[in-house]
CSV table of C-alpha atoms in Angstrom, one decimal:
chain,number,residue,atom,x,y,z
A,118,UNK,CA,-12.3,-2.2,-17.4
A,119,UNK,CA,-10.5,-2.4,-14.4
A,120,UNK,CA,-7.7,-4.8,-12.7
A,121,UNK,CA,-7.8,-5.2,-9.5
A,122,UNK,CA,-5.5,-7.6,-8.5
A,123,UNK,CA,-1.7,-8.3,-9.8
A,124,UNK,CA,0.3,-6.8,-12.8
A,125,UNK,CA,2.9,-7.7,-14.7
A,126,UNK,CA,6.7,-7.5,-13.1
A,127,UNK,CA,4.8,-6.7,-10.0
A,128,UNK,CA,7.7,-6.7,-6.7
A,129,UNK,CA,5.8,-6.5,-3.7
A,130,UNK,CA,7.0,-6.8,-0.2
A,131,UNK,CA,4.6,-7.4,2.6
A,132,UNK,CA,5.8,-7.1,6.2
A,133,UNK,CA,3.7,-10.1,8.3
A,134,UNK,CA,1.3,-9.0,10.4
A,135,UNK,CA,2.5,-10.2,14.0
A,136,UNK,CA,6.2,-8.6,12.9
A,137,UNK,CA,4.2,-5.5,12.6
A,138,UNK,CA,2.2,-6.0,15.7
A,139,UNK,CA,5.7,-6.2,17.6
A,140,UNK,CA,7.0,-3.1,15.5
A,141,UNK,CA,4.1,-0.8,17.1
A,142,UNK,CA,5.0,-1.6,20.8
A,143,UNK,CA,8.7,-0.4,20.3
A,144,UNK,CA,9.2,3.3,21.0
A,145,UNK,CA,11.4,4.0,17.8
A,146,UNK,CA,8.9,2.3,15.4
A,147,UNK,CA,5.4,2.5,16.9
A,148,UNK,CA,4.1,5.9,15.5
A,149,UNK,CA,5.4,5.1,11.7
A,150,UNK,CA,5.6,0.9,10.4
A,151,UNK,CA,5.6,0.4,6.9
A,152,UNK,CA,3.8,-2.3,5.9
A,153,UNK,CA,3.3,-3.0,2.5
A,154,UNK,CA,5.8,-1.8,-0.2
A,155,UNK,CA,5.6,-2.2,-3.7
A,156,UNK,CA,6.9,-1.6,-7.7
A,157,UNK,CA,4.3,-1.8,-10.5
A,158,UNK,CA,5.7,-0.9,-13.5
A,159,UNK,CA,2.5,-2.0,-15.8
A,160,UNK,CA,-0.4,-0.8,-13.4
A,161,UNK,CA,-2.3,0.7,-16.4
A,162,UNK,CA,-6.0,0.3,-15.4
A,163,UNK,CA,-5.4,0.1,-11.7
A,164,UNK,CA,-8.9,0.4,-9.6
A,165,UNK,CA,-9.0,0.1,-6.1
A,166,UNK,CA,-12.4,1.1,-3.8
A,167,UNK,CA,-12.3,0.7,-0.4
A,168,UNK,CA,-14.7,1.0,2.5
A,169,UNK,CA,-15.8,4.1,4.7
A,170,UNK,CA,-12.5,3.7,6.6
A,171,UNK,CA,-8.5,2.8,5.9
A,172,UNK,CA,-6.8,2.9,8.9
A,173,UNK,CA,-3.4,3.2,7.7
A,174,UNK,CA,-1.9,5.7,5.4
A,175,UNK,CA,-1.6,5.1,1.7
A,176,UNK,CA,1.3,6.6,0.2
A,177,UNK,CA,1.4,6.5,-3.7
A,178,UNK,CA,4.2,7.5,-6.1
A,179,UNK,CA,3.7,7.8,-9.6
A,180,UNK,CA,6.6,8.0,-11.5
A,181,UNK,CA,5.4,8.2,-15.2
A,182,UNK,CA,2.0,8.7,-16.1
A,183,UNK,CA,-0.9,9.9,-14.4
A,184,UNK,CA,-3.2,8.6,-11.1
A,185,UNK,CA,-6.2,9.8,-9.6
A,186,UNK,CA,-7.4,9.7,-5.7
A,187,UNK,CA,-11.2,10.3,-5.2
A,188,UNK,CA,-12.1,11.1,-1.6
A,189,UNK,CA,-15.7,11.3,-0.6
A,190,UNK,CA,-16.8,14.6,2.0
């Protein structure tokens, strides 16, 4: 079984979307925005699929434990 959605002492920041819209049309800030940021300390079971395409970057950082990334072709 998987959980898809919210854990346990979950923090999550998310930045809103016109803020971010802004952020990419200034020089210092357009080529790297984060967006989304994030502490799960209970993400045990953790399954995410997405579509053909993400179009940003998804940085993960596992600090105990283990993960897994499957990437098609």
């Amino acid at each position: 079984m998987t959980i898809s959605e919210g854990f346990a002492s979950e923090r999550l920041c998310v930045v809103p979307r016109p803020e971010v819209a802004l952020a990419l049309t200034r020089p210092v800030t357009r080529r790297l925005v984060v967006t989304d940021a994030g502490m799960f300390p209970e993400a045990r079971g953790h399954g995410r699929a997405r579509g053909n395409v993400a179009r940003e970057a998804i940085v993960m950082v596992c600090e105990r434990g283990a993960g897994s990334v499957q990437v098609e072709g």
